[in-house]
Amino acid sequence: HIGNSMKRADTDGLLINFCQTKFVRKIKNKSLPHNHFFHLHYALLALGDTNYANFCNGGKTIDSRLQQLGAKHFYATGHADDGTGLEVVVDPWIEGLWDALKKTFSSMATSDQQDTDLSDCTQDNFHKNASGQEKNKSDLEVDLHLLKLSETDSQKGKAITSDSIDVETLSTVLAASLKQSVPPLSESALNVPALPASYLEVCLEQVSTEGETVPSDKDSYHEVSISKAVQLTQDDAVKTAISLELDISNLAYQPGDAFDILCPNRASEVKELLLRLDLQTQKNGAVQVNLLKNSTAKIPLHIPQNGSLQFILTWCLEIRSAPKKAFVRALADFTQNSSEKRRLLELCSKDGSADYNSFVRDANVCLLDLLRAFPSCLPPLSLLFEHLPKLQPRAYSAASSSLQHPGKVNFVFNVVEFPARPEHPARTGLCTGWLAGHVSSILRPLGTVPASERLGTSALPKVHVRPRPSSTFHLPADPSVPVVMVGPGTGVAPFIGFLQQREKEREANQEATFGEMWLFFGCRHKDKDFLFREELERFAHNGTLSNLIVCFSRDEPDAAGTVNRPTYVQHNLSLHAKNVASILLKDKGSLYVCGDAKNMAKDVNDTLLEIIGNELQIDKLDAMKTVAGLREEKRYLQDIWS
């Protein structure tokens, strides 16, 4: 398998181990002939995390280069996401691998003619994943077939039967839910993963540690004031977009960079968790964390020694994360009710993958939701410390240029809303909801007096931030290079910075040659959520922006009988295919894409393949190689998120 870097959200380097680095360096040698690996049939499992940009970049780069050199897949490439649980993709990928290997060896023993048949057969066999349902291609590009495992493999797990479960309880089940299963799962023996070994001992000292405010790595962060908070959308818009301006007089950045923001867990959720664990009276006690005897593990670095329990649950642990299967398996062992324990074992089992995906991962269920659903589950504090991940800062792209706003940085975000559902109550995104509440006292609609002019700076809300420089997502060093930008919704943010930068450069160098700048923007409604409308129209009017191409997905057509109206940014790209192709292929321009990874970025990439294929009159494989070349030359850059 090939893992991608998880060090920085915008990294596009292959920060992989030494042996892999040597391998990558060798296969990227431009002197290698195009058929260098013509003899090679391979399978590849890439590991990554969609919380970071350039998901599975290491694996994707190697995969692309091997194909450029003539190698062929004998099995579909897997892309496993640590953000949602590696096992969701890894388990079915590994199990389907054996069948693919058998077919490969069989074909090798007969004739080379079977290579084509093998490829077709492999693809046809992988139309069902572990859940029996279609899997999103962002998780796994081709659905994988799950082989039935032996139930006697004591090293991997054990068979759990429903004989000991309360029959009356099971008979009342009408439909599957987080709490309940239905046949055949409810009547099956289960292949559950092995119980993760405990390795931490947690003690609470009765010493008050009140007064802590931010995590121990605060030295890398800067406390800054929020001088402006503006709601960019109308109150009746589907989403609420807010723009913040921060005072950062001592911090440097470029358009295209991002800023990390520290945010806490909700105080109400921390309080509920303390009550649920019966630790509310010890919330200010100093936490001592030690390794169990003979353990070879390490104490997680994000858990500070002597920090208060409330501080650790507020600032250090991601209590909102969806519990991974290993955590669910461990929780089952601390669940007293047999029916509840059985259900937790189902959710972490291979047999219950569909239920886990539906009722835990896709439902955004967190630890508190599980504890509410299974009241007899009483985990020790050490289990939470072992399984809850670090509370990560949230990164937001700069939506400004320091040339136009010295000592300031702007960024924009949508307040994420999770509606109530059977698995959990209604709630907002962890950071976006916190930020919206944090700036409520200074939030204003467009066109009104900024808070900094009404309040003293000491009264302004503050946040802890640190710059997150991008290695590549910047304007070309040569200003004459043309640029195509694709950024629907809040994905337009870095391009506001690009355009502010270019506007100032044009003012300062009126004799210089500047390349065209195209922006493809999209939103739902022209009059409700057209972000930065006045500023974008100003850029278009003064020539900074050569072409502003906008679409509105939910507005009615302007004229009766209008058909084929562009709905999304990829549709407008297709309408301007010749211009886009000319900029990228003839003028050696750059394409920047910012926004949603699962849908928009994929659709834009597919559209780009069509544009290049049609313009160059080449097939899809050759178009893919051309697009890979653009990425290699750093002329196709993405800042995307899931």
XYZ file of C-alpha atoms in Angstrom:
642
model
C 0.000 0.000 0.000
C 1.004 3.614 -0.433
C 0.163 6.222 2.223
C -0.110 9.920 1.518
C 1.242 12.733 3.649
C -0.950 13.775 6.553
C 1.370 16.553 7.645
C -0.255 19.494 5.888
C -3.664 19.923 4.273
C -2.236 21.460 1.123
C 0.828 19.321 0.670
C 1.290 17.722 -2.709
C 4.643 16.148 -1.988
C 5.191 12.434 -1.536
C 6.162 12.349 2.112
C 6.445 8.576 2.207
C 9.092 6.256 3.529
C 12.651 6.099 2.247
C 12.253 2.990 0.084
C 9.126 4.363 -1.538
C 10.863 7.690 -2.155
C 13.681 5.928 -4.031
C 11.104 4.002 -6.055
C 9.186 7.151 -6.955
C 12.365 8.919 -7.981
C 13.270 6.048 -10.292
C 9.896 5.702 -11.993
C 9.649 9.471 -12.529
C 12.865 9.419 -14.556
C 11.857 11.049 -17.855
C 14.293 8.865 -19.816
C 12.229 5.726 -19.197
C 10.475 4.461 -22.348
C 6.680 4.563 -22.454
C 6.531 0.745 -22.379
C 9.013 0.316 -19.530
C 6.456 -1.552 -17.374
C 4.478 -3.112 -20.222
C 5.037 -6.529 -18.625
C 3.694 -5.448 -15.224
C 0.232 -6.216 -13.864
C -0.307 -4.683 -10.429
C -2.754 -3.757 -7.673
C -2.449 -0.729 -5.436
C -4.079 0.280 -2.157
C -3.588 3.953 -1.306
C -4.143 5.304 2.196
C -5.082 8.895 2.902
C -7.318 11.261 4.824
C -9.962 13.479 3.212
C -9.506 15.979 6.026
C -6.398 16.952 4.073
C -6.109 18.135 0.496
C -4.560 15.932 -2.203
C -6.230 12.836 -0.809
C -4.075 9.681 -1.337
C -1.647 11.766 -3.363
C 1.257 9.355 -2.947
C -0.713 6.384 -4.219
C -2.370 8.350 -7.021
C 0.966 9.665 -8.277
C 2.544 6.204 -8.376
C -0.598 4.720 -9.925
C -0.640 7.334 -12.677
C 3.071 6.992 -13.427
C 2.934 3.192 -13.625
C 0.139 3.431 -16.179
C 2.063 6.041 -18.165
C 4.886 3.501 -18.379
C 2.610 0.763 -19.718
C 1.678 -1.151 -16.546
C -1.851 -2.527 -16.219
C -4.196 -3.050 -13.288
C -5.205 -6.612 -12.542
C -7.379 -5.282 -9.704
C -9.089 -1.971 -9.035
C -7.099 0.622 -7.090
C -8.433 1.267 -3.584
C -8.419 4.675 -1.876
C -8.935 4.258 1.879
C -9.872 7.263 3.992
C -8.592 7.527 7.557
C -11.044 10.379 8.049
C -13.996 7.993 7.869
C -12.291 4.718 8.789
C -9.667 2.919 6.731
C -11.370 -0.425 7.242
C -14.406 0.672 5.219
C -12.298 0.316 2.069
C -9.314 -1.749 3.253
C -11.275 -4.806 4.425
C -13.253 -5.441 1.224
C -10.250 -4.497 -0.927
C -8.002 -7.082 0.720
C -10.641 -9.773 0.654
C -11.427 -9.215 -2.999
C -7.706 -9.279 -3.785
C -7.439 -13.037 -3.363
C -10.020 -13.766 -6.026
C -8.292 -11.336 -8.385
C -4.914 -12.986 -7.737
C -6.362 -16.412 -8.538
C -7.709 -15.129 -11.838
C -4.398 -13.438 -12.603
C -2.315 -16.549 -11.951
C -4.797 -18.600 -13.960
C -4.500 -16.257 -16.899
C -0.709 -16.265 -16.689
C -0.750 -20.063 -16.839
C -2.795 -20.124 -20.026
C -2.190 -17.334 -22.521
C -1.527 -13.634 -22.807
C -4.814 -13.320 -24.673
C -6.639 -13.567 -21.380
C -5.252 -10.204 -20.186
C -8.213 -8.385 -21.688
C -10.673 -10.954 -20.389
C -9.123 -10.657 -16.921
C -9.545 -6.902 -16.862
C -13.191 -7.161 -17.903
C -13.885 -9.979 -15.496
C -12.197 -8.211 -12.590
C -14.235 -5.071 -13.124
C -17.495 -7.040 -13.445
C -16.831 -9.014 -10.273
C -16.348 -5.903 -8.174
C -19.873 -4.497 -8.403
C -20.702 -5.143 -4.782
C -18.858 -3.973 -1.686
C -18.972 -5.236 1.858
C -22.317 -3.570 2.479
C -23.992 -4.869 -0.632
C -24.637 -1.257 -1.576
C -22.976 1.042 -4.063
C -19.956 2.833 -2.589
C -19.098 6.431 -3.447
C -16.282 6.487 -5.979
C -14.383 9.000 -3.850
C -13.974 6.212 -1.294
C -13.241 3.501 -3.825
C -13.207 4.079 -7.554
C -14.553 0.667 -8.385
C -16.874 -1.264 -6.103
C -15.213 -4.298 -4.578
C -16.515 -7.782 -3.996
C -16.291 -9.086 -0.447
C -15.402 -12.730 0.012
C -16.843 -14.630 2.946
C -14.262 -15.068 5.690
C -13.777 -18.188 7.712
C -15.485 -17.877 11.064
C -12.806 -20.024 12.709
C -9.960 -17.554 12.296
C -9.301 -16.923 15.961
C -6.527 -14.470 15.212
C -8.873 -12.051 13.446
C -11.992 -12.394 15.554
C -14.564 -14.754 16.910
C -18.031 -15.931 15.969
C -20.799 -14.276 17.974
C -24.235 -15.881 17.890
C -27.555 -14.383 18.842
C -28.584 -17.344 20.972
C -27.992 -15.448 24.207
C -29.811 -12.301 23.078
C -33.247 -11.413 24.417
C -35.620 -12.963 21.857
C -38.503 -10.678 22.806
C -36.372 -7.618 22.120
C -35.358 -8.904 18.687
C -38.928 -9.784 17.784
C -40.000 -6.157 18.190
C -37.586 -4.921 15.548
C -39.426 -3.484 12.559
C -36.661 -1.673 10.729
C -32.919 -1.361 11.015
C -31.621 1.632 12.968
C -28.627 2.614 15.045
C -30.107 0.696 17.982
C -31.613 -2.266 16.174
C -30.865 -4.673 13.365
C -33.086 -6.879 11.245
C -32.613 -10.332 9.755
C -30.434 -11.739 8.382
C -27.874 -9.694 10.367
C -29.758 -10.014 13.652
C -29.799 -13.820 13.290
C -26.253 -14.306 11.967
C -23.037 -15.390 13.574
C -20.734 -12.385 13.448
C -17.153 -11.987 12.319
C -16.007 -9.312 14.729
C -12.543 -7.780 14.855
C -10.199 -8.656 17.672
C -10.522 -6.522 20.791
C -7.931 -3.715 20.644
C -5.390 -4.051 23.422
C -5.627 -1.453 26.166
C -2.415 0.451 26.781
C -3.199 3.495 28.941
C -3.791 4.020 32.634
C -5.507 7.310 33.547
C -5.577 8.775 37.040
C -7.239 11.962 38.272
C -5.418 13.964 40.920
C -7.564 16.124 43.169
C -5.656 19.275 42.306
C -7.458 22.245 40.774
C -6.148 23.157 37.329
C -8.579 25.909 36.448
C -7.407 28.699 34.169
C -6.283 26.773 31.084
C -7.568 28.352 27.882
C -5.950 26.748 24.820
C -3.914 23.588 24.034
C -0.287 23.189 25.067
C 0.963 23.799 21.504
C -0.420 27.355 21.669
C 3.082 28.750 21.104
C 2.673 28.078 17.388
C -0.587 30.042 17.377
C -1.270 33.759 17.582
C -4.185 35.312 19.416
C -5.770 37.876 17.081
C -8.865 40.056 17.090
C -11.797 39.577 14.747
C -12.365 43.121 13.516
C -15.238 42.401 11.100
C -17.920 39.742 10.759
C -20.228 40.079 7.767
C -23.089 37.813 6.701
C -22.708 37.499 2.923
C -25.984 35.670 2.287
C -29.621 36.636 2.704
C -31.501 35.284 5.704
C -33.600 33.016 3.463
C -30.609 31.465 1.694
C -30.140 27.698 2.041
C -26.771 28.218 3.728
C -25.435 31.050 5.861
C -22.051 32.341 4.671
C -20.003 34.567 6.980
C -16.871 36.542 6.164
C -14.422 37.340 8.971
C -11.603 39.873 8.976
C -8.712 39.216 11.371
C -6.046 41.652 12.554
C -2.729 39.890 11.843
C -0.183 42.708 11.801
C 2.792 40.394 12.478
C 1.832 37.508 10.189
C 2.713 37.212 6.504
C 0.776 35.221 3.911
C 0.110 34.964 0.174
C -3.220 34.560 -1.623
C -3.742 30.815 -1.822
C -2.470 30.193 1.706
C -4.765 29.137 4.523
C -5.018 29.766 8.251
C -5.562 27.168 10.966
C -8.091 28.132 13.619
C -8.283 26.514 17.027
C -11.821 25.689 18.076
C -13.129 23.934 21.202
C -15.684 21.203 21.604
C -19.125 22.463 22.604
C -19.324 23.255 26.329
C -22.769 21.610 26.490
C -21.446 18.400 24.923
C -18.419 18.283 27.227
C -20.739 18.749 30.202
C -23.035 15.951 29.011
C -20.081 13.630 28.462
C -18.743 14.315 31.953
C -22.184 13.584 33.418
C -22.491 10.410 31.351
C -19.106 9.188 32.617
C -20.029 10.226 36.183
C -16.968 12.483 36.322
C -18.582 15.917 36.595
C -17.298 16.410 40.137
C -13.730 15.691 38.988
C -13.706 17.926 35.921
C -10.989 20.196 37.357
C -8.778 17.364 38.555
C -5.292 17.001 37.049
C -5.031 14.090 34.609
C -2.071 11.710 34.853
C -1.608 9.373 31.887
C 0.738 6.374 32.039
C 1.417 3.317 29.914
C 0.312 -0.055 31.192
C 3.080 -2.410 32.160
C 4.729 -4.195 29.205
C 2.963 -1.949 26.689
C 5.057 -0.916 23.693
C 2.643 1.833 22.665
C 3.210 5.534 23.227
C 1.165 8.059 25.159
C -0.662 10.262 22.613
C 1.198 13.562 22.301
C -2.021 15.574 22.176
C -2.976 14.591 25.728
C -1.102 16.866 28.150
C 0.067 15.647 31.526
C -1.560 17.461 34.458
C -4.167 19.113 32.273
C -7.648 19.194 33.757
C -10.167 16.651 32.532
C -12.496 19.394 31.311
C -9.646 21.073 29.439
C -8.652 17.834 27.703
C -12.219 17.057 26.656
C -12.703 20.650 25.479
C -9.483 21.320 23.553
C -7.577 18.078 22.984
C -9.921 15.240 21.961
C -12.254 15.177 18.932
C -15.406 14.019 20.725
C -17.488 14.754 17.587
C -15.617 12.259 15.384
C -17.466 9.167 14.161
C -16.152 6.239 16.243
C -14.160 3.828 14.126
C -14.929 0.138 14.231
C -12.088 -0.611 16.646
C -13.574 1.892 19.109
C -17.064 0.425 18.698
C -15.603 -3.029 19.327
C -13.968 -1.811 22.540
C -17.167 -0.069 23.689
C -19.062 -3.351 23.320
C -16.931 -4.919 26.041
C -18.075 -2.227 28.489
C -21.775 -2.637 27.685
C -23.820 -4.537 30.255
C -27.126 -5.092 28.432
C -26.828 -8.131 26.162
C -29.029 -6.699 23.387
C -27.064 -3.445 23.330
C -23.768 -5.320 23.312
C -24.942 -7.507 20.447
C -25.880 -4.427 18.418
C -22.479 -2.791 18.983
C -20.783 -6.024 17.915
C -22.946 -6.048 14.774
C -21.928 -2.478 13.945
C -18.204 -3.246 14.189
C -18.405 -6.615 12.405
C -17.679 -7.277 8.756
C -21.229 -8.578 8.440
C -22.609 -5.261 9.690
C -20.603 -2.969 7.412
C -23.737 -1.674 5.695
C -25.303 -0.755 9.044
C -22.081 0.858 10.253
C -21.905 2.974 7.122
C -25.562 3.980 7.271
C -26.042 4.559 10.980
C -22.592 5.625 12.184
C -20.275 6.930 9.489
C -22.757 8.512 7.060
C -25.028 9.677 9.890
C -22.161 11.612 11.547
C -22.729 9.763 14.790
C -20.294 10.604 17.587
C -19.383 9.029 20.917
C -22.127 10.894 22.776
C -24.713 9.653 20.278
C -23.614 6.055 20.908
C -23.714 6.546 24.667
C -27.238 7.972 24.390
C -28.339 5.045 22.200
C -26.736 2.406 24.426
C -27.253 3.548 28.040
C -25.670 0.445 29.574
C -22.337 1.257 27.900
C -20.017 2.594 30.628
C -16.511 2.991 29.180
C -13.543 3.964 31.356
C -11.798 7.261 30.715
C -8.708 5.427 29.465
C -10.705 3.977 26.565
C -11.637 7.463 25.369
C -8.025 8.600 25.582
C -6.931 5.568 23.553
C -9.489 5.917 20.767
C -10.587 9.532 20.392
C -8.384 11.353 17.868
C -6.736 14.711 18.377
C -9.018 17.730 18.032
C -7.561 19.218 14.858
C -7.568 22.912 13.960
C -9.785 23.828 11.028
C -8.154 25.396 7.976
C -9.732 28.215 5.977
C -8.376 29.691 2.751
C -7.393 33.351 2.820
C -9.957 35.401 0.880
C -7.804 38.514 0.624
C -4.419 39.898 -0.390
C -2.112 41.764 1.987
C -1.366 44.149 -0.877
C -4.931 45.391 -0.686
C -5.509 44.838 3.042
C -2.187 45.281 4.919
C -2.183 43.670 8.341
C -5.504 41.940 7.689
C -6.713 38.606 6.416
C -10.242 37.610 5.439
C -11.784 34.187 5.176
C -15.301 32.963 4.501
C -17.222 29.900 5.659
C -20.665 28.371 5.522
C -22.236 27.530 8.874
C -22.557 23.757 8.515
C -25.878 22.403 9.736
C -26.674 18.780 10.558
C -30.459 18.358 10.796
C -31.968 16.193 13.496
C -32.253 12.524 12.650
C -32.967 9.373 14.678
C -29.267 8.942 15.466
C -28.590 12.436 16.828
C -30.168 15.854 17.558
C -29.799 18.864 15.246
C -26.415 20.577 15.512
C -24.014 22.797 13.641
C -20.485 22.086 12.466
C -17.953 22.103 15.268
C -15.850 25.068 14.133
C -18.320 26.912 11.911
C -21.035 26.781 14.556
C -18.607 27.931 17.234
C -17.325 30.795 15.076
C -20.865 31.940 14.261
C -21.712 32.083 17.957
C -18.339 33.622 18.843
C -18.913 36.620 16.524
C -22.653 37.012 17.074
C -22.139 40.307 18.935
C -20.386 41.926 15.955
C -22.058 40.112 13.049
C -23.654 42.501 10.553
C -25.265 42.300 7.132
C -23.522 43.719 4.073
C -23.328 47.500 3.902
C -23.549 48.356 7.613
C -20.982 49.862 9.978
C -18.140 47.472 10.972
C -17.962 46.441 14.614
C -14.451 47.863 14.993
C -15.893 51.331 14.370
C -18.596 50.816 17.017
C -16.591 48.952 19.658
C -13.145 49.363 21.130
C -10.618 46.757 19.997
C -10.519 45.294 23.496
C -14.186 44.333 23.142
C -13.669 42.428 19.891
C -13.770 38.618 19.971
C -10.438 36.844 19.578
C -9.257 33.572 18.057
C -6.004 31.627 17.964
C -4.636 31.177 14.439
C -1.490 30.139 12.616
C -0.601 30.483 8.937
C -0.757 27.356 6.793
C 1.363 28.215 3.733
C 0.612 26.436 0.477
C 3.488 24.941 -1.471
C 1.841 25.420 -4.867
C -1.611 27.024 -4.764
C -0.416 30.509 -5.698
C -0.654 32.693 -8.782
C 1.979 31.895 -11.436
C 5.288 33.671 -10.848
C 5.001 35.039 -14.401
C 1.987 37.402 -14.446
C 1.603 36.969 -18.210
C 0.494 33.342 -17.727
C -3.309 33.055 -18.196
C -5.349 31.586 -15.370
C -8.636 29.670 -15.175
C -10.244 29.565 -11.722
C -13.146 27.301 -10.743
C -14.694 28.026 -7.353
C -18.419 27.640 -6.631
C -19.810 28.775 -3.277
C -17.153 29.407 -0.640
C -14.665 27.798 -3.036
C -14.308 31.293 -4.530
C -12.428 32.444 -1.400
C -8.787 32.038 -2.548
C -9.645 33.574 -5.911
C -10.792 36.780 -4.226
C -7.248 36.964 -2.884
C -5.827 36.206 -6.341
C -7.884 38.970 -7.917
C -7.099 41.525 -5.223
C -3.419 40.735 -5.715
C -3.633 41.044 -9.494
C -5.619 44.291 -9.248
C -2.860 45.900 -7.177
C -0.131 44.518 -9.454
C -1.856 46.001 -12.477
C -2.109 49.382 -10.765
C 1.598 49.321 -9.872
C 2.823 48.008 -13.261
C 0.594 49.491 -15.918
C 3.082 48.770 -18.712
C 3.437 45.085 -17.840
C 1.692 42.254 -19.679
C -0.865 40.322 -17.655
C -2.480 37.062 -18.707
C -6.224 36.540 -18.896
C -8.057 35.581 -15.724
C -11.241 33.514 -16.054
C -13.459 32.738 -13.076
C -16.181 30.091 -13.139
C -18.405 30.701 -10.121
C -21.684 29.093 -9.119
C -24.281 29.378 -6.369
C -27.943 28.539 -5.812
C -29.627 31.922 -6.206
C -28.402 35.152 -7.785
C -30.106 37.322 -5.171
C -29.505 35.174 -2.090
C -26.003 33.677 -2.060
C -23.928 35.307 -4.815
C -20.839 35.721 -2.615
C -18.607 38.775 -3.173
C -20.896 39.886 -5.997
C -20.012 43.580 -5.932
C -16.288 42.889 -5.697
C -16.332 40.346 -8.521
C -18.306 42.692 -10.757
C -15.770 45.428 -10.000
C -12.921 43.124 -11.045
C -14.762 42.333 -14.279
C -15.464 46.031 -14.928
C -11.876 47.224 -14.429
C -10.325 44.425 -16.473
C -8.664 42.525 -13.627
C -11.053 39.668 -14.368
C -11.193 38.927 -18.097
C -14.289 36.734 -17.876
C -16.729 36.193 -15.021
C -18.838 33.120 -15.834
C -21.609 32.545 -13.286
C -24.396 29.978 -12.994
C -27.295 29.692 -10.548
C -28.454 26.154 -9.881
C -31.841 26.904 -8.239
C -33.048 30.028 -10.071
C -35.775 29.752 -12.679
C -34.720 30.378 -16.314
C -34.747 34.061 -17.295
C -36.981 33.486 -20.304
C -39.818 31.094 -21.009
C -38.719 28.152 -23.048
C -35.057 28.444 -22.052
C -33.454 25.029 -22.236
C -30.030 23.610 -21.395
C -29.307 26.483 -19.035
C -25.944 25.860 -17.326
C -26.608 24.689 -13.787
C -23.174 23.967 -12.365
C -19.646 25.198 -13.011
C -18.735 22.125 -15.063
C -21.559 22.937 -17.484
C -20.105 26.388 -18.101
C -16.667 24.851 -18.551
C -18.118 22.696 -21.312
C -19.738 25.742 -22.935
C -16.328 27.450 -23.018
C -14.392 24.308 -23.884
C -12.357 25.826 -26.720
C -11.231 28.772 -24.567
C -10.308 26.521 -21.662
C -8.420 24.093 -23.902
C -6.580 26.932 -25.640
C -5.480 28.468 -22.329
C -4.225 25.166 -20.933
C -2.763 23.517 -24.034
C -1.712 26.350 -26.331
C -0.963 29.209 -23.937
C 0.435 26.969 -21.165
C -1.942 28.497 -18.622
C -2.903 27.228 -15.180
C -6.157 25.780 -13.850
C -7.134 26.221 -10.195
C -10.066 24.381 -8.588
C -11.336 25.061 -5.061
C -14.297 23.578 -3.236
C -16.069 20.286 -2.605
C -13.984 17.192 -3.312
C -16.661 14.517 -3.539
C -18.856 16.056 -6.205
C -17.693 19.330 -7.739
C -13.977 18.547 -8.045
C -14.686 15.136 -9.549
C -17.223 16.560 -12.010
C -14.808 19.315 -13.042
C -12.070 16.732 -13.591
C -14.390 14.579 -15.721
C -15.366 17.649 -17.743
C -11.715 18.552 -18.230
C -11.033 15.050 -19.592
C -13.897 15.491 -22.070
C -12.679 18.931 -23.138
C -9.123 17.751 -23.730
C -10.252 14.554 -25.424
C -12.534 16.429 -27.801
C -10.096 19.248 -28.565
C -7.119 16.949 -29.205
C -9.228 14.146 -30.740
C -7.768 11.557 -28.377
C -9.316 8.755 -26.310
C -9.977 8.947 -22.582
C -6.747 7.190 -21.598
C -4.633 9.674 -23.519
C -6.712 12.526 -22.099
C -5.988 11.192 -18.624
C -2.279 11.196 -19.417
C -2.515 14.804 -20.618
C -4.311 15.845 -17.425
C -1.708 13.967 -15.379
C 0.920 15.992 -17.217
C -0.812 19.217 -16.221
C -0.720 18.105 -12.599
C 2.935 17.147 -12.911
C 3.752 20.600 -14.271
C 1.811 22.215 -11.402
C -0.624 23.746 -13.889
C -3.685 21.882 -12.566
C -3.960 22.667 -8.864
C -6.684 21.877 -6.364
C -7.635 23.153 -2.918
C -10.498 20.826 -2.089
C -12.211 19.441 0.988
C -14.748 16.766 1.873
